[in-house]
XYZ file of C-alpha atoms in Angstrom:
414
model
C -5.385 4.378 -3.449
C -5.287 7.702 -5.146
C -1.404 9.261 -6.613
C 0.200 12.555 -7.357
C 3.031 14.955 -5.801
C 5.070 18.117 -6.893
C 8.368 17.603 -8.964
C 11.289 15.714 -7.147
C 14.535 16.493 -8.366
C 17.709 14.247 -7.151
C 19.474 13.237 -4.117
C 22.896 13.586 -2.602
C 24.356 11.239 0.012
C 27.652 11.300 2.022
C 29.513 9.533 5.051
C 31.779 11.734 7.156
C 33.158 12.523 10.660
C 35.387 14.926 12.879
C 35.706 16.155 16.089
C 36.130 19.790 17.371
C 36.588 22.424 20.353
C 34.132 21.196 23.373
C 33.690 17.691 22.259
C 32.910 14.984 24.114
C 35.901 11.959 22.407
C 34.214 8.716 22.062
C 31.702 8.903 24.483
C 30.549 6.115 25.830
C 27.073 7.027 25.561
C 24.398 5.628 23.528
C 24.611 8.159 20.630
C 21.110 7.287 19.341
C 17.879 8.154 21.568
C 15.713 5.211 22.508
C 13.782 4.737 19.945
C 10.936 2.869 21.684
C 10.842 -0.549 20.197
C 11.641 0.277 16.837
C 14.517 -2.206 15.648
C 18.048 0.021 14.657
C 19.995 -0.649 12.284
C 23.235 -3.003 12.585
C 26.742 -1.894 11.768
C 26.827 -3.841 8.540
C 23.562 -2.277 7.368
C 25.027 1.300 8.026
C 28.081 0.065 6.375
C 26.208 -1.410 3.351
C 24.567 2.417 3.043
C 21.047 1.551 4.413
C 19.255 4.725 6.403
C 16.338 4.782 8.791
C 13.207 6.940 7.081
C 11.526 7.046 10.383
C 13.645 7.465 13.918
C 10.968 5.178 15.850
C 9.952 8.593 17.780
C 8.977 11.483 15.162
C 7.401 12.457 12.167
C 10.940 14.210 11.096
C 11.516 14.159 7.537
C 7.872 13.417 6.604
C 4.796 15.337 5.424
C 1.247 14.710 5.848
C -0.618 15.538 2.482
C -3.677 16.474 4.020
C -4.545 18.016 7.072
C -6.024 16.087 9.870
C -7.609 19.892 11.378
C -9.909 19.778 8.154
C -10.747 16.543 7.829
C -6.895 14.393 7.199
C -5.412 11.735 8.295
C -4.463 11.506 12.424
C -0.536 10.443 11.997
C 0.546 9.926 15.635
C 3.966 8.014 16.582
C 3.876 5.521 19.903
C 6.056 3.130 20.915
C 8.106 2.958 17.663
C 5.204 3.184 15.270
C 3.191 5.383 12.917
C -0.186 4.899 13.239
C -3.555 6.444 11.973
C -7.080 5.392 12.419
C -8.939 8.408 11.633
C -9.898 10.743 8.550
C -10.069 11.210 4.738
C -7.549 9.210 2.841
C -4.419 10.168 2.745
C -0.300 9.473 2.563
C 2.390 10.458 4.641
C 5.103 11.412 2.066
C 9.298 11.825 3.026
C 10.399 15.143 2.444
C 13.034 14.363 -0.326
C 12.708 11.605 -3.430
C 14.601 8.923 -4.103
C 15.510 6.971 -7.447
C 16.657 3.323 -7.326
C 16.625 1.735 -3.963
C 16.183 -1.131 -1.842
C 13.171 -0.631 0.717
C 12.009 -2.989 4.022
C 9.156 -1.756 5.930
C 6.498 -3.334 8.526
C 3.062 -2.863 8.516
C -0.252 -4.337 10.508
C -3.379 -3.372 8.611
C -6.867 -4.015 10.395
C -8.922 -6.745 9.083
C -11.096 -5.710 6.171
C -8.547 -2.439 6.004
C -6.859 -0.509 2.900
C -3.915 1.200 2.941
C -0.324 1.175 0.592
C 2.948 1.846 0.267
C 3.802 4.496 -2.703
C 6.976 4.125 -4.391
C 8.319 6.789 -6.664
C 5.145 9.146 -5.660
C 4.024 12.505 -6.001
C 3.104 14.240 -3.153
C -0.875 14.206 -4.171
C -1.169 11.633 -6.378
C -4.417 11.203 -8.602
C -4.035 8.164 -10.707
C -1.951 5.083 -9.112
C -1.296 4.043 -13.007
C 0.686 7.325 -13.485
C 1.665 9.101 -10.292
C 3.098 6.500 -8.432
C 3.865 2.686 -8.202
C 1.163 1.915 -5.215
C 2.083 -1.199 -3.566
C -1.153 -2.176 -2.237
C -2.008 -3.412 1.182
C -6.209 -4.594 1.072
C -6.649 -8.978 0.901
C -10.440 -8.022 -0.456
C -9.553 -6.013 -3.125
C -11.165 -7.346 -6.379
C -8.515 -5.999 -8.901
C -5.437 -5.683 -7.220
C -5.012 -7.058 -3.701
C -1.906 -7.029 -1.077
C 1.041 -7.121 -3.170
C -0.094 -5.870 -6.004
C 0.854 -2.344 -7.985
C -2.872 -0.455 -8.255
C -3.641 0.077 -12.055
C -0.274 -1.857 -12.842
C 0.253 -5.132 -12.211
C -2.176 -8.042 -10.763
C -0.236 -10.362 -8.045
C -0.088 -13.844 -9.254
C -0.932 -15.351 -5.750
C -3.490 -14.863 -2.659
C -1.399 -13.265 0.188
C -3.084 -12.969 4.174
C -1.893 -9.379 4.533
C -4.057 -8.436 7.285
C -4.437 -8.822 10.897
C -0.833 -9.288 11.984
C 2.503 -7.440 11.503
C 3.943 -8.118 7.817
C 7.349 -7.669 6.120
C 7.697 -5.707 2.466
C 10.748 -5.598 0.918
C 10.897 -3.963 -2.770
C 13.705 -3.344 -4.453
C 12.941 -0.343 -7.418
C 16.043 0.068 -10.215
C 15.273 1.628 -13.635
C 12.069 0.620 -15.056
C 12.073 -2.911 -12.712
C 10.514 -3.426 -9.309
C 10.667 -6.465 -7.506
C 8.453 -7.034 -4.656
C 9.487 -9.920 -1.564
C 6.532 -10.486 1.167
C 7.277 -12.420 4.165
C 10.622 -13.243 2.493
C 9.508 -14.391 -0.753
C 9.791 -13.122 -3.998
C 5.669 -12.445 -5.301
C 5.772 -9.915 -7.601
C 8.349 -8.477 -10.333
C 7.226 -6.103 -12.361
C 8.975 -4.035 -15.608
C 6.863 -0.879 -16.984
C 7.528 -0.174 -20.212
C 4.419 2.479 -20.408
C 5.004 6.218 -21.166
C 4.113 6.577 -17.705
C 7.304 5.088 -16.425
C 8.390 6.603 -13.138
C 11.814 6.828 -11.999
C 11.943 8.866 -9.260
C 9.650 10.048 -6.348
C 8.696 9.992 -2.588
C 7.938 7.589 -0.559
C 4.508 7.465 0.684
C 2.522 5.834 3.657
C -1.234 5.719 3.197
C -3.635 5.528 5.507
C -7.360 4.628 3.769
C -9.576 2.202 5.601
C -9.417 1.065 8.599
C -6.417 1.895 11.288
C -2.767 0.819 9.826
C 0.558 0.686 11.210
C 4.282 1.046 10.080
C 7.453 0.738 11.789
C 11.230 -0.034 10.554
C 10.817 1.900 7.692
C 14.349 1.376 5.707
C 16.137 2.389 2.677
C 19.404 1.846 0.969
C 19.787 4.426 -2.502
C 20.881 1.936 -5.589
C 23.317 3.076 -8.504
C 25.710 5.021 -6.698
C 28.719 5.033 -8.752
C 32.761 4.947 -6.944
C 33.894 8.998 -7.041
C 37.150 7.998 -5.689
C 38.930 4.995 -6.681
C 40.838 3.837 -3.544
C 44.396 4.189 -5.567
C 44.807 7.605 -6.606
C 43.275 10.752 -6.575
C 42.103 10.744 -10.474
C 38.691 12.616 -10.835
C 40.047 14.961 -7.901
C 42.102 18.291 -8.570
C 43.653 20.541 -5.047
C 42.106 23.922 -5.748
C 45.248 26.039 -5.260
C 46.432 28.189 -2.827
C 45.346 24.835 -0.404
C 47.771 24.221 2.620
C 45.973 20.895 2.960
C 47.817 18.176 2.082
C 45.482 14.906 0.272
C 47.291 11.628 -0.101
C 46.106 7.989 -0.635
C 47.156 5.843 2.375
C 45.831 2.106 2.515
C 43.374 2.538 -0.023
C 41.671 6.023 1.909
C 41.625 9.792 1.550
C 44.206 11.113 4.576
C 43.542 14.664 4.718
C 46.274 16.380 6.662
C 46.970 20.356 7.931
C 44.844 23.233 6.414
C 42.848 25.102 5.091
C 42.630 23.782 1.753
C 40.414 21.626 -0.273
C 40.315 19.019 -2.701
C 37.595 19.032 -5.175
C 36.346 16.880 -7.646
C 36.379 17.700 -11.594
C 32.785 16.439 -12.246
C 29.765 17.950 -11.195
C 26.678 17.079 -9.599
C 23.170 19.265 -8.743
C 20.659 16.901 -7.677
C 22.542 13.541 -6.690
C 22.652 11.141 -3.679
C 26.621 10.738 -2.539
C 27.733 8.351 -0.043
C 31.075 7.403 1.531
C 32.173 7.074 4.781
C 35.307 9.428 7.187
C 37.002 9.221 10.076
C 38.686 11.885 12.446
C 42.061 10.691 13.738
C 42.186 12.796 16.810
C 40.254 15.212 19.304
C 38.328 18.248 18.358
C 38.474 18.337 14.676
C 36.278 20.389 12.404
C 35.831 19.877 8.368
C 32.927 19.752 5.979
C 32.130 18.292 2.565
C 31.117 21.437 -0.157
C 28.190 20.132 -2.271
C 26.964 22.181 -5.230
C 30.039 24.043 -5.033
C 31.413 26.581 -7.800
C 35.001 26.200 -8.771
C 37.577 27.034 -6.043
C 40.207 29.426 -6.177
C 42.994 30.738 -4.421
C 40.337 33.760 -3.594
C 37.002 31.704 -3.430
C 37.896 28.281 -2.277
C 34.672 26.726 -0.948
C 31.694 28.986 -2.820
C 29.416 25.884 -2.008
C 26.649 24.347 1.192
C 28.572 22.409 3.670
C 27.649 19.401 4.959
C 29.542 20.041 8.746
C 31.906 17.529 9.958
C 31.800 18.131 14.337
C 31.109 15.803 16.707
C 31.176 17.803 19.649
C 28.500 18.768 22.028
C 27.416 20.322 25.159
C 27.001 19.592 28.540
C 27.157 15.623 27.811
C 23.579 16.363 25.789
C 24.197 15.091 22.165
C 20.964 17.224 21.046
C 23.078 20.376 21.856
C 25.622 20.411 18.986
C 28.752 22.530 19.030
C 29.116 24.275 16.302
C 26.419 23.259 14.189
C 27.109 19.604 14.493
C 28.104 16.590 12.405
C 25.560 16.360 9.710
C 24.519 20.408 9.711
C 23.961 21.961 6.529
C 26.706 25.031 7.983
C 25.302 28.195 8.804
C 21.642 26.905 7.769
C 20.425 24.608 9.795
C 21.816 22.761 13.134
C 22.041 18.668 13.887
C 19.110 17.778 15.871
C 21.635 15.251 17.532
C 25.486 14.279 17.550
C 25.524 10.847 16.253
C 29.006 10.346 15.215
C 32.428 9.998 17.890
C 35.424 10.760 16.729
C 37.959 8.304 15.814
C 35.595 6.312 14.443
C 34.176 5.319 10.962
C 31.006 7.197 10.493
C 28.414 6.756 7.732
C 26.613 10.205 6.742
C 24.056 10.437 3.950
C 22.491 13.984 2.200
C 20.120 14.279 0.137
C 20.035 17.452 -2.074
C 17.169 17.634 -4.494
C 16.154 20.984 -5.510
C 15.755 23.912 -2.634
C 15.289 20.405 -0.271
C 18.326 19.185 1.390
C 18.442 16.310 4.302
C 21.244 14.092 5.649
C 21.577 11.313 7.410
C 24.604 10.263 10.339
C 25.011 6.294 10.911
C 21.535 5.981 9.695
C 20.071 8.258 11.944
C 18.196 11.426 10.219
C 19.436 14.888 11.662
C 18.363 17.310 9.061
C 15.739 18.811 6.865
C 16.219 21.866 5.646
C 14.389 23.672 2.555
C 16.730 26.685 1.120
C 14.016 29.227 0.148
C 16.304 32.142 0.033
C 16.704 33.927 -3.347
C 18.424 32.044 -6.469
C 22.043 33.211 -6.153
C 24.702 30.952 -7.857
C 26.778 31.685 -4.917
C 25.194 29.141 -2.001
C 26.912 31.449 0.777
C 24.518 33.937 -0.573
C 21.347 32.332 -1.637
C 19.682 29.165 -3.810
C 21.544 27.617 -5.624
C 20.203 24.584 -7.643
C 22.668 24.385 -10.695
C 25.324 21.469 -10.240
C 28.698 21.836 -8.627
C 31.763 20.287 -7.203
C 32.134 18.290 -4.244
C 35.027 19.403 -2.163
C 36.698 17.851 1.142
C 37.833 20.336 3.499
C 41.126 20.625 4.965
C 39.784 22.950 7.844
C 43.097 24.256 9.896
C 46.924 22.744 11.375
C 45.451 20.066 13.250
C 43.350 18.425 10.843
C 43.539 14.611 10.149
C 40.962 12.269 8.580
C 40.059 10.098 6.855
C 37.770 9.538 3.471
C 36.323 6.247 1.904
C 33.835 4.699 -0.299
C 32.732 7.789 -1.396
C 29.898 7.406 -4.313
C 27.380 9.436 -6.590
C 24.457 8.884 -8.293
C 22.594 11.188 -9.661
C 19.119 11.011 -9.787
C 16.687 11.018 -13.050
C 14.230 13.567 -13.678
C 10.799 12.708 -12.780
C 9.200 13.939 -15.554
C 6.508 15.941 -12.824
């Protein structure tokens, strides 16, 4: 029941899609792995802008704080959980931070166990009235027992936390969090203390006893309408593009190429989401993140998130070219998620050097950029905001762009 982590930053979170060369067009595949009995998310849940933190097979896109070869925690995933049993306390932390959001999560703690959920945290977090908003999981606590914040807030009513899988579902937006158990509402709490927290990891602990989680899922709050469904206001063409960018029925048709259309605001750390569809077969683009201004010269001085939905040999964990959801020319997509002609929901997170994404939910990258600070990101790190730019990539380029939103994430004062 112990807090504290390095400095988060922001987030960044898209939707996108496009096919390419080599292909496969709407396979009829299953384009998500079976993810042992860990429940996926539904359409509308992708649609609403809810992710998956943990793919019901992996550890991917979590960190163990301590090490179970001296001593830590023994994380281990089977049959669509995260489990531990064994070792000093300790929290399994996600890889990027997150602001305002709604979270659901399962857990079965042992009778007579300890263990938490940390919201906002720091990756080693000392004191749970500073470093984190613990959510605790321990029925025998004397201070602050399942469902309540450690060194925070007392829950106003016994809960039977233990013994059997339960349901959490906390919803975190400014200074408020709101905590449902089991479907009700038991706890919602405001802090108005200097040691406010508004952004942070999430954290799993283990502490006493063995403890499991499964369906761990999120859905970023605050994100703020980037395009407005009409026109094109907030959005210049940087010139010299052959692109052309229209509004058709209320979306972003993106026709011919290259070219790019950027926006006029900009963003460093920030969590954008939206959704794109490719209208035909073997289409590349990319969304520029952190981009600086284009030119005629220098259009798209910026990281790509890859638009590509093609892959190999009917594998979908052998991308071509890079892969829908690839940071381009950094790191690969584990796994093609998105078909062509379809609606696709893609989510990146950008905070600091640490950059992950998400395709229909499903996480297929997390990549750290520790090359040297350059404010070109072709060349090195670059943390300093930029545009966001949709690329027109050649002639045969057609999609589609919608609900594309920003927020950008508070500082969290680590």
């Amino acid at each position: 029941m112990s807090c504290r982590m390095s400095p988060l930053r922001f987030a960044i979170l898209i939707v996108v899609v496009v096919p390419l060369a080599g292909s496969e067009w709407a396979a009829a595949d299953d384009p998500l792995p079976p993810a042992a009995e860990a429940r996926r998310l539904s359409s509308e849940e992708i649609a609403a802008g809810w992710i998956s933190l943990f793919d019901g097979e992996t550890l991917f896109g979590w960190q163990a704080n301590n090490d179970p070869e001296s001593g830590g925690v023994n994380w281990s995933v089977r049959d669509g959980v995260i489990a531990a049993d064994r070792g000093e306390q300790g929290l399994l932390v996600t890889t990027v931070p997150f602001a305002d959001y709604e979270l659901r999560c399962d857990y079965r703690l042992a009778e007579g166990g300890n263990s938490g959920i940390f919201l906002r945290t720091t990756f080693r977090p000392i004191d749970a009235a500073r470093d984190c908003y613990e959510l605790n999981m321990c029925d025998s606590h004397p201070e602050f027992p399942t469902g309540s914040l450690v060194g925070r807030r007392k829950i106003g009513t016994e809960l039977d936390g233990e013994g059997a899988w339960k349901t959490f579902h906390v919803r975190c937006e400014g200074p408020r969090i709101a905590v449902r158990f089991e479907g009700r509402e038991v706890l919602d709490f405001t802090d108005d203390t200097p040691a406010l927290r508004l952004a942070g990891s999430i954290g799993l602990q283990k502490n006493v006893g063995r403890i499991e989680f499964r369906n761990v899922f999120l859905r970023p709050l605050g994100t703020r309408a980037i395009f407005t469904g009409k026109d094109l206001s907030g959005w210049r063409e940087v010139p010299g593009s052959k692109s052309e960018f229209k509004v058709v029925d209320g979306v972003i048709h993106v026709t011919r190429g290259p070219g790019f259309l950027e926006t006029t605001g900009t963003w460093s750390d920030l969590v954008l989401q939206g959704e794109a569809r490719t209208n035909g077969k073997h289409l590349n683009s990319g969304i520029f993140f952190r981009a600086m201004p284009g030119t005629e010269a220098a259009p798209s001085n910026g990281y790509e998130f890859q638009i590509h939905n093609g892959f190999r040999d009917g594998d979908r964990t052998k991308p071509v070219d890079a892969g829908t959801g690839a940071i381009f020319r950094r790191q690969a997509a584990r796994r093609v998620v998105g078909n062509d002609g379809e609606w696709v929901a893609l989510t990146l997170v950008a905070h600091g050097p640490r950059i992950a994404t998400w395709v229909n939910g499903y996480q297929v990258c997390d990549w750290e950029d520790d090359r040297p600070p350059d404010e070109n990101p072709r060349r090195g790190r670059r943390l300093e905001a930029g545009h966001i730019s949709l690329q027109g990539h050649d002639p045969t380029t057609d999609l589609d762009f919608r609900k594309l939103r920003v927020a950008a994430f508070p500082p969290s004062g680590d």
